[in-house]
Amino acid sequence: MRRLIDLSVVLRDTPSEATPVKIDVLGHREGATVLGLSPEDFPGGMAISNETITLTTHTGTHMDAPLHYGPLSGGVPAKSIDQVPIEWCYGPGVRLDVRHVPAGDGITVAHLTDALAAIGHELAAGDIVMLWTGADARWGGADYLTDFPGLTGEGTQFLVEHGVRVIGIDAWGLDRPMRTMIEEYKRTGDKSVLWPAHIYGRTREYLQLEKLANLGTLPAPTGFTVSCFPVPVGGAGAGWTRVVAILDE
């Protein structure tokens, strides 16, 4: 028997989004007038509805492509989201429990190796690694933007060099909170503290899944497949993604 677990948030306007989401609804009756008809021309007095949505490609659960990190990756033009091989977006899932890492701190190589040892897993090429911080419990509030740990540049390198093409997190972003990084940079002048996980993607290409949810509902840290195909927005650095865990029970 196959079971599906939705690992995505609902795309909507919420304080948890850094940018507004505008959804203009064209109702069933109003939809008739756009066609030059009246509602009474349709069965039941209703036409068909539609929605016009204004948002960024980084709204909701989404995938960041190498182009988001910089124009080049490994010295060649970085892939946009429509150029990402779909083979990268379907593979064995690995959930790493890093819930003990405090909000604002970096998830280090030591954190990753400890989490892997705890579940007895050795990374393999094609693994889709998802960092379980527990931050999705804050989804819906403004603290979702500020209260979560983020992956370090060294941690990103460790995963990618072990064959991981897709790294996900159940938080607003893969790096530490934006405010935390900017405040540290202003205090120290150290540019390396700014989006180190993203910037690593200029060295070797990989994909990020941001704003995952429900990782705690997975029955085990491995033994499932992840499907995370993005919407192929032409020339864009990211695309909205419905992430699903597939379990054979």
XYZ file of N, CA and C in Angstrom:
747
model
N 0.842 -1.194 0.000
C 0.000 0.000 0.000
C 0.883 1.252 0.000
N 0.555 2.208 -0.828
C 1.347 3.432 -0.938
C 0.690 4.561 -0.147
N 1.515 5.298 0.601
C 1.043 6.422 1.404
C 1.792 7.681 0.988
N 1.091 8.804 0.866
C 1.685 10.078 0.498
C 1.582 11.053 1.667
N 2.684 11.753 1.947
C 2.699 12.769 3.005
C 3.096 14.096 2.380
N 2.246 15.087 2.525
C 2.501 16.411 1.968
C 3.507 17.137 2.854
N 4.607 17.570 2.272
C 5.657 18.267 3.012
C 5.721 19.753 2.629
N 4.594 20.299 2.161
C 4.549 21.671 1.685
C 3.620 22.520 2.544
N 3.868 23.832 2.553
C 2.947 24.768 3.197
C 1.938 25.249 2.158
N 0.836 25.788 2.644
C -0.182 26.338 1.746
C 0.264 27.724 1.286
N 0.206 27.966 -0.006
C 0.618 29.256 -0.554
C -0.494 30.273 -0.287
N -0.209 31.226 0.584
C -1.204 32.233 0.955
C -0.515 33.449 1.541
N -1.248 34.532 1.701
C -0.706 35.722 2.337
C -0.675 35.490 3.848
N 0.478 35.684 4.463
C 0.653 35.398 5.880
C 1.843 36.182 6.416
N 1.868 36.511 7.710
C 3.043 37.167 8.285
C 4.317 36.344 8.165
N 4.194 35.061 7.845
C 5.372 34.210 7.687
C 6.083 34.428 6.358
N 5.474 35.168 5.447
C 6.108 35.492 4.178
C 6.743 36.874 4.277
N 7.953 37.000 3.744
C 8.649 38.281 3.788
C 8.096 39.273 2.775
N 7.404 38.781 1.768
C 6.796 39.630 0.748
C 5.309 39.308 0.654
N 4.472 40.274 0.285
C 3.028 40.036 0.262
C 2.600 39.099 -0.849
N 1.494 38.426 -0.619
C 0.868 37.562 -1.615
C -0.516 38.143 -1.889
N -0.794 38.455 -3.130
C -2.086 39.018 -3.495
C -2.832 38.043 -4.388
N -4.029 37.665 -3.963
C -4.846 36.720 -4.724
C -6.164 37.395 -5.059
N -6.367 37.711 -6.328
C -7.617 38.300 -6.806
C -8.462 37.196 -7.416
N -9.645 36.994 -6.844
C -10.507 35.895 -7.261
C -11.591 36.398 -8.212
N -11.721 35.733 -9.325
C -12.827 35.962 -10.247
C -13.837 34.859 -9.991
N -14.973 35.229 -9.417
C -15.958 34.238 -8.995
C -16.688 33.580 -10.155
N -17.490 32.567 -9.817
C -18.185 31.804 -10.846
C -19.175 32.657 -11.627
N -19.874 33.565 -10.960
C -20.834 34.410 -11.667
C -20.108 35.504 -12.457
N -19.078 36.110 -11.841
C -18.342 37.165 -12.533
C -17.585 36.626 -13.750
N -17.216 35.358 -13.691
C -16.475 34.759 -14.790
C -17.232 34.774 -16.103
N -18.545 34.789 -16.031
C -19.342 34.805 -17.266
C -19.181 36.116 -18.013
N -19.085 37.233 -17.280
C -19.015 38.538 -17.934
C -17.709 38.706 -18.707
N -16.622 38.086 -18.241
C -15.354 38.159 -18.953
C -15.478 37.528 -20.340
N -16.365 36.570 -20.457
C -16.571 35.869 -21.714
C -17.631 36.544 -22.583
N -18.169 37.656 -22.095
C -19.209 38.345 -22.847
C -20.563 37.675 -22.727
N -20.735 36.886 -21.688
C -21.990 36.179 -21.446
C -22.542 36.572 -20.082
N -23.658 36.018 -19.718
C -24.224 36.237 -18.392
C -24.230 34.920 -17.638
N -24.283 34.967 -16.295
C -24.304 33.711 -15.527
C -25.440 32.788 -15.934
N -26.567 33.384 -16.343
C -27.727 32.576 -16.702
C -27.510 31.771 -17.978
N -26.463 32.114 -18.723
C -26.152 31.344 -19.932
C -25.523 29.998 -19.612
N -25.109 29.797 -18.363
C -24.436 28.571 -17.947
C -25.354 27.708 -17.080
N -25.139 26.407 -17.100
C -25.915 25.530 -16.217
C -25.761 25.954 -14.755
N -26.877 26.033 -14.077
C -26.846 26.409 -12.666
C -26.603 27.890 -12.436
N -26.547 28.687 -13.500
C -26.327 30.120 -13.351
C -24.910 30.467 -12.926
N -23.952 29.566 -13.218
C -22.567 29.809 -12.827
C -21.628 29.440 -13.960
N -20.655 30.331 -14.209
C -19.612 30.037 -15.181
C -18.448 29.368 -14.445
N -17.227 29.629 -14.875
C -16.056 29.037 -14.226
C -15.223 30.148 -13.583
N -14.550 29.812 -12.507
C -13.791 30.802 -11.741
C -12.346 30.886 -12.233
N -11.645 31.906 -11.705
C -10.231 32.075 -12.030
C -9.594 32.894 -10.917
N -8.267 32.871 -10.847
C -7.533 33.652 -9.860
C -6.332 34.306 -10.520
N -6.060 35.542 -10.133
C -4.845 36.232 -10.545
C -3.996 36.425 -9.306
N -2.758 35.921 -9.340
C -1.917 35.900 -8.152
C -0.654 36.718 -8.397
N -0.314 37.559 -7.436
C 0.920 38.328 -7.482
C 1.808 37.884 -6.334
N 2.991 37.364 -6.647
C 3.880 36.826 -5.626
C 5.268 36.649 -6.218
N 6.236 36.312 -5.377
C 7.580 36.018 -5.854
C 7.734 34.508 -6.057
N 8.776 34.124 -6.780
C 9.045 32.702 -6.973
C 9.568 32.048 -5.699
N 9.861 32.847 -4.680
C 10.357 32.319 -3.404
C 9.251 32.306 -2.339
N 8.020 32.436 -2.774
C 6.877 32.389 -1.868
C 6.406 30.951 -1.716
N 5.998 30.593 -0.508
C 5.536 29.243 -0.279
C 6.671 28.235 -0.386
N 6.341 26.968 -0.350
C 7.347 25.928 -0.526
C 7.870 26.007 -1.959
N 9.185 26.127 -2.089
C 9.753 26.345 -3.419
C 11.146 25.735 -3.511
N 11.642 25.671 -4.725
C 12.987 25.173 -4.990
C 13.841 26.298 -5.542
N 15.028 26.498 -4.941
C 16.013 27.437 -5.466
C 16.919 26.710 -6.448
N 17.099 27.316 -7.623
C 17.996 26.775 -8.642
C 19.369 27.428 -8.512
N 20.409 26.850 -9.126
C 21.753 27.444 -9.051
C 21.809 28.905 -9.489
N 20.957 29.323 -10.420
C 20.968 30.707 -10.881
C 20.660 31.686 -9.757
N 19.923 31.247 -8.766
C 19.598 32.109 -7.624
C 20.850 32.501 -6.848
N 21.841 31.635 -6.820
C 23.034 31.869 -6.012
C 24.044 32.776 -6.718
N 24.004 32.798 -8.043
C 24.942 33.597 -8.817
C 24.846 33.226 -10.283
N 25.439 34.025 -11.174
C 25.334 33.744 -12.606
C 26.131 32.524 -13.057
N 27.154 32.146 -12.274
C 27.980 30.991 -12.608
C 27.980 29.989 -11.465
N 28.109 28.720 -11.829
C 28.290 27.660 -10.842
C 29.372 26.734 -11.368
N 30.478 26.655 -10.634
C 31.597 25.851 -11.100
C 32.215 26.382 -12.378
N 32.092 27.684 -12.603
C 32.707 28.302 -13.767
C 31.883 28.251 -15.041
N 30.676 27.680 -14.985
C 29.803 27.626 -16.160
C 28.479 28.301 -15.809
N 27.701 28.715 -16.830
C 26.428 29.379 -16.537
C 25.550 28.542 -15.608
N 25.042 29.189 -14.590
C 24.216 28.492 -13.599
C 22.833 28.183 -14.180
N 22.321 27.018 -13.836
C 21.018 26.578 -14.334
C 19.886 27.411 -13.719
N 18.944 27.812 -14.567
C 17.696 28.384 -14.070
C 16.766 27.235 -13.699
N 15.646 27.562 -13.082
C 14.779 26.508 -12.555
C 14.202 25.633 -13.671
N 13.994 26.200 -14.859
C 13.467 25.399 -15.963
C 14.526 24.512 -16.599
N 15.791 24.734 -16.235
C 16.881 23.911 -16.764
C 17.309 22.804 -15.804
N 16.723 22.776 -14.620
C 17.085 21.754 -13.636
C 16.638 20.372 -14.126
N 17.534 19.392 -14.172
C 17.127 18.044 -14.592
C 16.075 17.475 -13.642
N 14.980 16.994 -14.206
C 13.919 16.484 -13.338
C 14.374 15.242 -12.582
N 15.420 14.569 -13.087
C 15.935 13.391 -12.382
C 16.471 13.755 -11.003
N 16.917 14.994 -10.831
C 17.425 15.428 -9.530
C 16.297 15.576 -8.504
N 15.071 15.658 -8.970
C 13.948 16.062 -8.121
C 13.101 14.879 -7.656
N 13.657 13.694 -7.715
C 12.948 12.488 -7.285
C 14.002 11.513 -6.796
N 13.945 11.171 -5.504
C 14.966 10.276 -4.988
C 14.752 9.914 -3.534
N 15.663 9.132 -2.969
C 15.532 8.686 -1.580
C 15.589 9.865 -0.615
N 14.651 9.903 0.305
C 14.617 10.976 1.295
C 15.402 10.615 2.546
N 16.055 11.617 3.118
C 16.793 11.452 4.381
C 16.447 12.640 5.272
N 15.795 12.374 6.391
C 15.472 13.429 7.348
C 16.513 13.454 8.459
N 17.176 14.610 8.618
C 18.176 14.758 9.670
C 17.615 15.636 10.785
N 17.619 15.102 11.985
C 17.054 15.801 13.141
C 18.083 16.770 13.721
N 17.855 18.064 13.507
C 18.733 19.110 14.057
C 17.907 20.072 14.916
N 16.864 19.550 15.524
C 15.959 20.395 16.322
C 16.639 20.982 17.547
N 17.759 20.409 17.954
C 18.452 20.903 19.137
C 19.329 22.116 18.841
N 19.530 22.431 17.561
C 20.363 23.587 17.216
C 19.554 24.857 17.480
N 20.049 25.776 18.297
C 19.278 26.966 18.656
C 18.986 27.863 17.454
N 17.874 28.565 17.531
C 17.513 29.529 16.496
C 18.616 30.567 16.351
N 18.957 30.877 15.112
C 20.010 31.846 14.840
C 21.383 31.241 14.688
N 21.577 30.005 15.164
C 22.871 29.338 15.069
C 23.025 28.644 13.719
N 24.262 28.256 13.415
C 24.545 27.537 12.191
C 24.513 26.029 12.399
N 23.983 25.313 11.439
C 24.001 23.851 11.448
C 25.327 23.425 10.821
N 26.185 22.840 11.630
C 27.565 22.566 11.228
C 27.736 21.144 10.683
N 28.921 20.868 10.184
C 29.251 19.514 9.740
C 29.114 18.534 10.897
N 29.536 18.943 12.091
C 29.407 18.068 13.261
C 27.946 17.741 13.538
N 27.072 18.722 13.426
C 25.639 18.461 13.610
C 25.143 17.444 12.588
N 25.585 17.586 11.353
C 25.138 16.690 10.292
C 25.658 15.268 10.500
N 26.935 15.134 10.828
C 27.497 13.794 11.011
C 26.886 13.112 12.236
N 26.620 13.886 13.281
C 25.953 13.306 14.453
C 24.545 12.827 14.102
N 23.828 13.631 13.302
C 22.469 13.249 12.920
C 22.474 12.019 12.030
N 23.444 11.919 11.145
C 23.562 10.735 10.289
C 23.905 9.499 11.107
N 24.821 9.665 12.069
C 25.201 8.533 12.923
C 24.018 8.055 13.749
N 23.183 8.990 14.182
C 22.036 8.641 15.030
C 21.030 7.763 14.296
N 20.975 7.886 12.970
C 20.014 7.082 12.209
C 20.718 5.965 11.435
N 22.039 5.872 11.569
C 22.789 4.808 10.914
C 22.755 4.886 9.402
N 22.854 6.105 8.874
C 22.767 6.272 7.419
C 24.047 6.862 6.859
N 24.493 6.305 5.736
C 25.606 6.859 4.987
C 25.050 7.503 3.722
N 25.423 8.742 3.504
C 24.902 9.465 2.346
C 25.314 8.796 1.047
N 24.401 8.820 0.075
C 24.660 8.260 -1.243
C 24.227 9.275 -2.294
N 24.812 9.183 -3.467
C 24.466 10.084 -4.557
C 22.965 10.015 -4.837
N 22.349 11.163 -4.930
C 20.920 11.218 -5.222
C 20.039 11.342 -3.998
N 20.617 11.198 -2.801
C 19.824 11.395 -1.588
C 19.273 12.822 -1.547
N 18.025 12.956 -1.143
C 17.416 14.266 -0.921
C 17.354 14.467 0.594
N 18.213 15.358 1.091
C 18.362 15.565 2.536
C 17.467 16.703 2.987
N 16.705 16.446 4.050
C 15.802 17.456 4.599
C 16.143 17.695 6.062
N 16.439 18.942 6.383
C 16.836 19.316 7.736
C 15.590 19.609 8.574
N 15.439 18.849 9.634
C 14.266 18.940 10.508
C 14.599 19.833 11.695
N 14.221 21.098 11.590
C 14.494 22.060 12.663
C 13.303 22.254 13.592
N 12.116 21.897 13.129
C 10.897 22.139 13.892
C 10.337 23.535 13.708
N 10.987 24.335 12.849
C 10.558 25.725 12.670
C 9.197 25.839 11.997
N 8.737 24.794 11.331
C 7.432 24.901 10.667
C 6.294 25.058 11.663
N 6.549 24.788 12.940
C 5.523 25.018 13.969
C 5.195 26.501 14.096
N 6.097 27.373 13.614
C 5.884 28.818 13.689
C 5.211 29.370 12.429
N 4.929 28.499 11.456
C 4.295 28.948 10.223
C 2.969 29.648 10.538
N 2.796 30.815 9.980
C 1.603 31.609 10.226
C 1.882 32.849 11.050
N 3.026 32.895 11.725
C 3.407 34.033 12.548
C 4.668 34.705 12.044
N 4.904 35.910 12.500
C 6.075 36.663 12.050
C 7.379 36.057 12.548
N 7.341 35.315 13.670
C 8.570 34.726 14.186
C 9.093 33.605 13.294
N 8.284 33.158 12.346
C 8.754 32.178 11.372
C 9.915 32.737 10.556
N 9.947 34.054 10.390
C 10.985 34.712 9.609
C 12.314 34.825 10.351
N 12.280 34.685 11.665
C 13.460 35.030 12.468
C 13.956 33.943 13.402
N 13.148 32.931 13.696
C 13.503 31.974 14.739
C 13.751 30.579 14.167
N 14.932 30.399 13.597
C 15.309 29.087 13.083
C 16.825 29.054 12.886
N 17.435 27.876 12.935
C 18.860 27.754 12.606
C 19.019 27.610 11.102
N 20.232 27.854 10.609
C 20.471 27.727 9.176
C 21.731 26.943 8.891
N 21.797 26.370 7.721
C 22.944 25.549 7.340
C 24.170 26.421 7.061
N 25.310 25.999 7.555
C 26.563 26.715 7.292
C 27.071 26.400 5.888
N 28.016 27.211 5.420
C 28.634 26.932 4.131
C 29.370 25.609 4.147
N 30.066 25.326 5.257
C 30.798 24.061 5.375
C 29.838 22.877 5.392
N 28.690 23.060 6.037
C 27.686 22.000 6.060
C 27.128 21.734 4.675
N 26.910 22.802 3.921
C 26.441 22.656 2.550
C 27.463 21.908 1.706
N 28.713 22.294 1.826
C 29.784 21.632 1.087
C 29.847 20.150 1.426
N 29.741 19.823 2.694
C 29.781 18.430 3.138
C 28.703 17.605 2.449
N 27.485 18.108 2.421
C 26.379 17.359 1.819
C 26.561 17.226 0.307
N 26.888 18.327 -0.350
C 27.016 18.304 -1.808
C 28.162 17.396 -2.242
N 29.267 17.437 -1.510
C 30.407 16.593 -1.874
C 30.140 15.114 -1.614
N 29.083 14.814 -0.872
C 28.672 13.419 -0.677
C 27.574 13.014 -1.659
N 27.381 13.808 -2.709
C 26.460 13.421 -3.776
C 25.044 13.934 -3.642
N 24.784 14.793 -2.645
C 23.437 15.321 -2.447
C 23.206 16.464 -3.436
N 22.158 16.361 -4.217
C 21.801 17.408 -5.178
C 20.737 18.351 -4.622
N 19.924 17.844 -3.700
C 18.807 18.625 -3.164
C 18.902 18.640 -1.641
N 18.913 19.856 -1.069
C 18.927 20.041 0.384
C 17.694 20.848 0.765
N 16.913 20.348 1.693
C 15.699 21.041 2.112
C 15.724 21.392 3.581
N 14.839 22.309 3.969
C 14.724 22.726 5.361
C 13.284 23.149 5.630
N 12.817 22.892 6.846
C 11.449 23.254 7.218
C 11.415 24.635 7.867
N 12.101 25.576 7.251
C 12.201 26.938 7.767
C 12.100 27.908 6.603
N 12.123 29.208 6.929
C 11.967 30.235 5.901
C 13.082 30.194 4.869
N 14.305 29.860 5.288
C 15.418 29.791 4.363
C 16.434 28.766 4.802
N 17.340 28.401 3.904
C 18.359 27.410 4.245
C 19.464 28.020 5.097
N 19.827 29.273 4.810
C 20.809 29.971 5.639
C 20.163 30.423 6.947
N 20.976 30.970 7.831
C 20.450 31.529 9.069
C 19.488 32.675 8.754
N 18.694 33.124 9.712
C 17.753 34.213 9.452
C 18.446 35.442 8.860
N 17.776 36.072 7.926
C 18.344 37.213 7.223
C 18.803 38.302 8.186
N 17.976 38.625 9.157
C 18.332 39.679 10.108
C 19.577 39.316 10.898
N 19.715 38.065 11.279
C 20.877 37.607 12.034
C 22.156 37.782 11.234
N 22.124 37.374 9.957
C 23.318 37.481 9.124
C 23.701 38.935 8.884
N 22.727 39.764 8.601
C 23.022 41.166 8.305
C 23.563 41.880 9.532
N 22.984 41.618 10.695
C 23.475 42.246 11.920
C 24.904 41.822 12.220
N 25.221 40.540 12.000
C 26.584 40.073 12.237
C 27.561 40.710 11.261
N 27.151 40.847 10.010
C 28.026 41.485 9.018
C 28.289 42.949 9.381
N 27.273 43.662 9.794
C 27.450 45.069 10.152
C 28.352 45.215 11.382
N 28.295 44.220 12.245
C 29.112 44.257 13.462
C 30.557 43.891 13.198
N 30.798 42.957 12.283
C 32.142 42.416 12.076
C 32.781 42.826 10.751
N 31.962 43.173 9.777
C 32.504 43.463 8.453
C 32.912 42.221 7.683
N 32.561 41.054 8.181
C 32.941 39.780 7.573
C 31.891 39.368 6.534
N 32.241 39.465 5.255
C 31.297 39.133 4.183
C 30.916 37.660 4.153
N 31.753 36.816 4.734
C 31.504 35.375 4.656
C 30.275 34.947 5.463
N 29.766 35.819 6.325
C 28.588 35.452 7.124
C 27.300 35.658 6.345
N 27.369 36.267 5.165
C 26.171 36.555 4.377
C 25.839 35.392 3.440
N 24.763 34.712 3.716
C 24.229 33.637 2.877
C 25.302 32.630 2.434
N 26.067 32.066 3.363
C 27.141 31.145 2.961
C 26.642 29.871 2.283
N 25.481 29.357 2.696
C 24.963 28.147 2.045
C 24.594 28.431 0.598
N 23.949 29.575 0.361
C 23.611 29.955 -0.999
C 24.887 30.185 -1.822
N 25.823 30.947 -1.269
C 27.025 31.318 -2.013
C 27.839 30.088 -2.404
N 27.782 29.019 -1.576
C 28.516 27.806 -1.947
C 28.047 27.279 -3.300
N 26.796 27.536 -3.644
C 26.263 27.075 -4.920
C 26.948 27.682 -6.127
N 27.800 28.690 -5.912
C 28.599 29.224 -7.019
C 29.807 28.324 -7.305
N 30.132 27.465 -6.342
C 31.249 26.536 -6.498
C 30.785 25.220 -7.107
N 29.720 24.652 -6.542
C 29.144 23.416 -7.076
C 27.631 23.553 -7.043
N 26.988 23.121 -8.119
C 25.548 23.326 -8.222
C 24.777 22.346 -7.343
N 23.739 22.866 -6.737
C 22.808 22.058 -5.967
C 21.501 22.837 -5.863
N 20.476 22.194 -5.354
C 19.149 22.788 -5.248
C 18.736 22.877 -3.786
N 17.966 23.900 -3.474
C 17.430 24.063 -2.120
C 15.914 23.934 -2.144
N 15.375 23.270 -1.132
C 13.937 23.280 -0.866
C 13.722 24.071 0.408
N 13.001 25.171 0.312
C 12.753 26.010 1.481
C 11.264 26.008 1.825
N 10.990 26.194 3.110
C 9.617 26.203 3.638
C 8.940 24.845 3.508
N 9.686 23.785 3.854
C 9.066 22.472 3.990
C 8.206 22.454 5.247
N 7.412 21.429 5.390
C 6.547 21.290 6.563
C 6.296 19.813 6.830
N 5.832 19.532 8.030
C 5.358 18.192 8.400
C 6.438 17.111 8.402
N 7.704 17.515 8.547
C 8.745 16.484 8.594
C 8.577 15.568 9.798
N 7.958 16.084 10.846
C 7.730 15.266 12.037
C 6.697 14.176 11.835
N 5.915 14.249 10.762
C 4.911 13.215 10.503
C 5.494 12.010 9.768
N 6.739 12.138 9.285
C 7.363 10.991 8.631
C 7.599 9.897 9.665
N 7.253 8.659 9.361
C 7.372 7.591 10.360
C 8.803 7.187 10.679
N 9.745 7.543 9.808
C 11.147 7.179 10.007
C 12.016 8.168 9.237
N 13.296 8.278 9.606
C 14.162 9.236 8.927
C 14.587 8.831 7.516
N 14.417 7.581 7.173
C 14.727 7.094 5.821
C 13.639 6.099 5.424
N 13.790 5.513 4.229
C 12.829 4.513 3.786
C 11.655 5.095 3.020
N 11.807 6.302 2.491
C 10.746 6.919 1.700
C 11.379 7.641 0.516
N 10.565 7.949 -0.452
C 11.003 8.662 -1.647
C 10.425 10.069 -1.618
N 11.204 11.035 -2.096
C 10.742 12.419 -2.155
C 10.530 12.825 -3.606
N 9.380 13.400 -3.864
C 9.068 13.994 -5.159
C 9.005 15.503 -4.965
N 9.801 16.254 -5.737
C 9.848 17.710 -5.536
C 10.048 18.434 -6.860
N 9.184 18.187 -7.808
C 9.312 18.789 -9.124
C 8.858 20.251 -9.086
N 9.725 21.179 -9.525
C 9.356 22.595 -9.478
C 8.582 23.030 -10.730
N 7.828 24.101 -10.586
C 7.202 24.725 -11.754
C 8.320 25.356 -12.588
N 8.439 25.027 -13.869
C 9.574 25.498 -14.677
C 9.358 26.919 -15.196
N 9.569 27.893 -14.326
C 9.428 29.298 -14.716
C 10.646 29.676 -15.564
N 10.425 30.056 -16.796
C 11.517 30.290 -17.720
C 12.492 31.357 -17.262
N 13.773 30.998 -17.148
C 14.820 31.942 -16.793
C 14.830 32.381 -15.350
N 14.047 31.750 -14.501
C 13.927 32.167 -13.095
C 14.901 31.403 -12.206
N 15.199 32.003 -11.051
C 16.094 31.379 -10.087
C 15.395 30.478 -9.100
N 14.078 30.377 -9.182
C 13.330 29.513 -8.260
C 11.978 29.190 -8.871
N 11.323 28.174 -8.313
C 9.984 27.804 -8.764
C 9.207 27.149 -7.644
N 7.910 27.396 -7.617
C 7.052 26.814 -6.591
C 7.037 25.294 -6.743
N 6.989 24.587 -5.619
C 7.190 23.139 -5.625
C 6.251 22.464 -4.640
N 5.543 21.460 -5.067
C 4.733 20.629 -4.168
C 5.600 19.430 -3.784
N 6.081 19.426 -2.552
C 6.990 18.380 -2.089
C 6.172 17.292 -1.382
N 6.379 16.062 -1.798
C 5.601 14.935 -1.268
C 6.542 13.784 -0.927
N 6.328 13.181 0.221
C 7.035 11.957 0.608
C 6.172 10.768 0.226
N 6.783 9.776 -0.409
C 6.078 8.589 -0.878
C 6.578 7.388 -0.093
N 5.662 6.713 0.597
C 6.025 5.562 1.422
C 5.275 4.334 0.949
N 5.982 3.220 0.870
C 5.361 1.931 0.593
C 5.226 1.189 1.902
N 3.985 0.998 2.328
C 3.752 0.375 3.641
C 3.113 -0.993 3.471
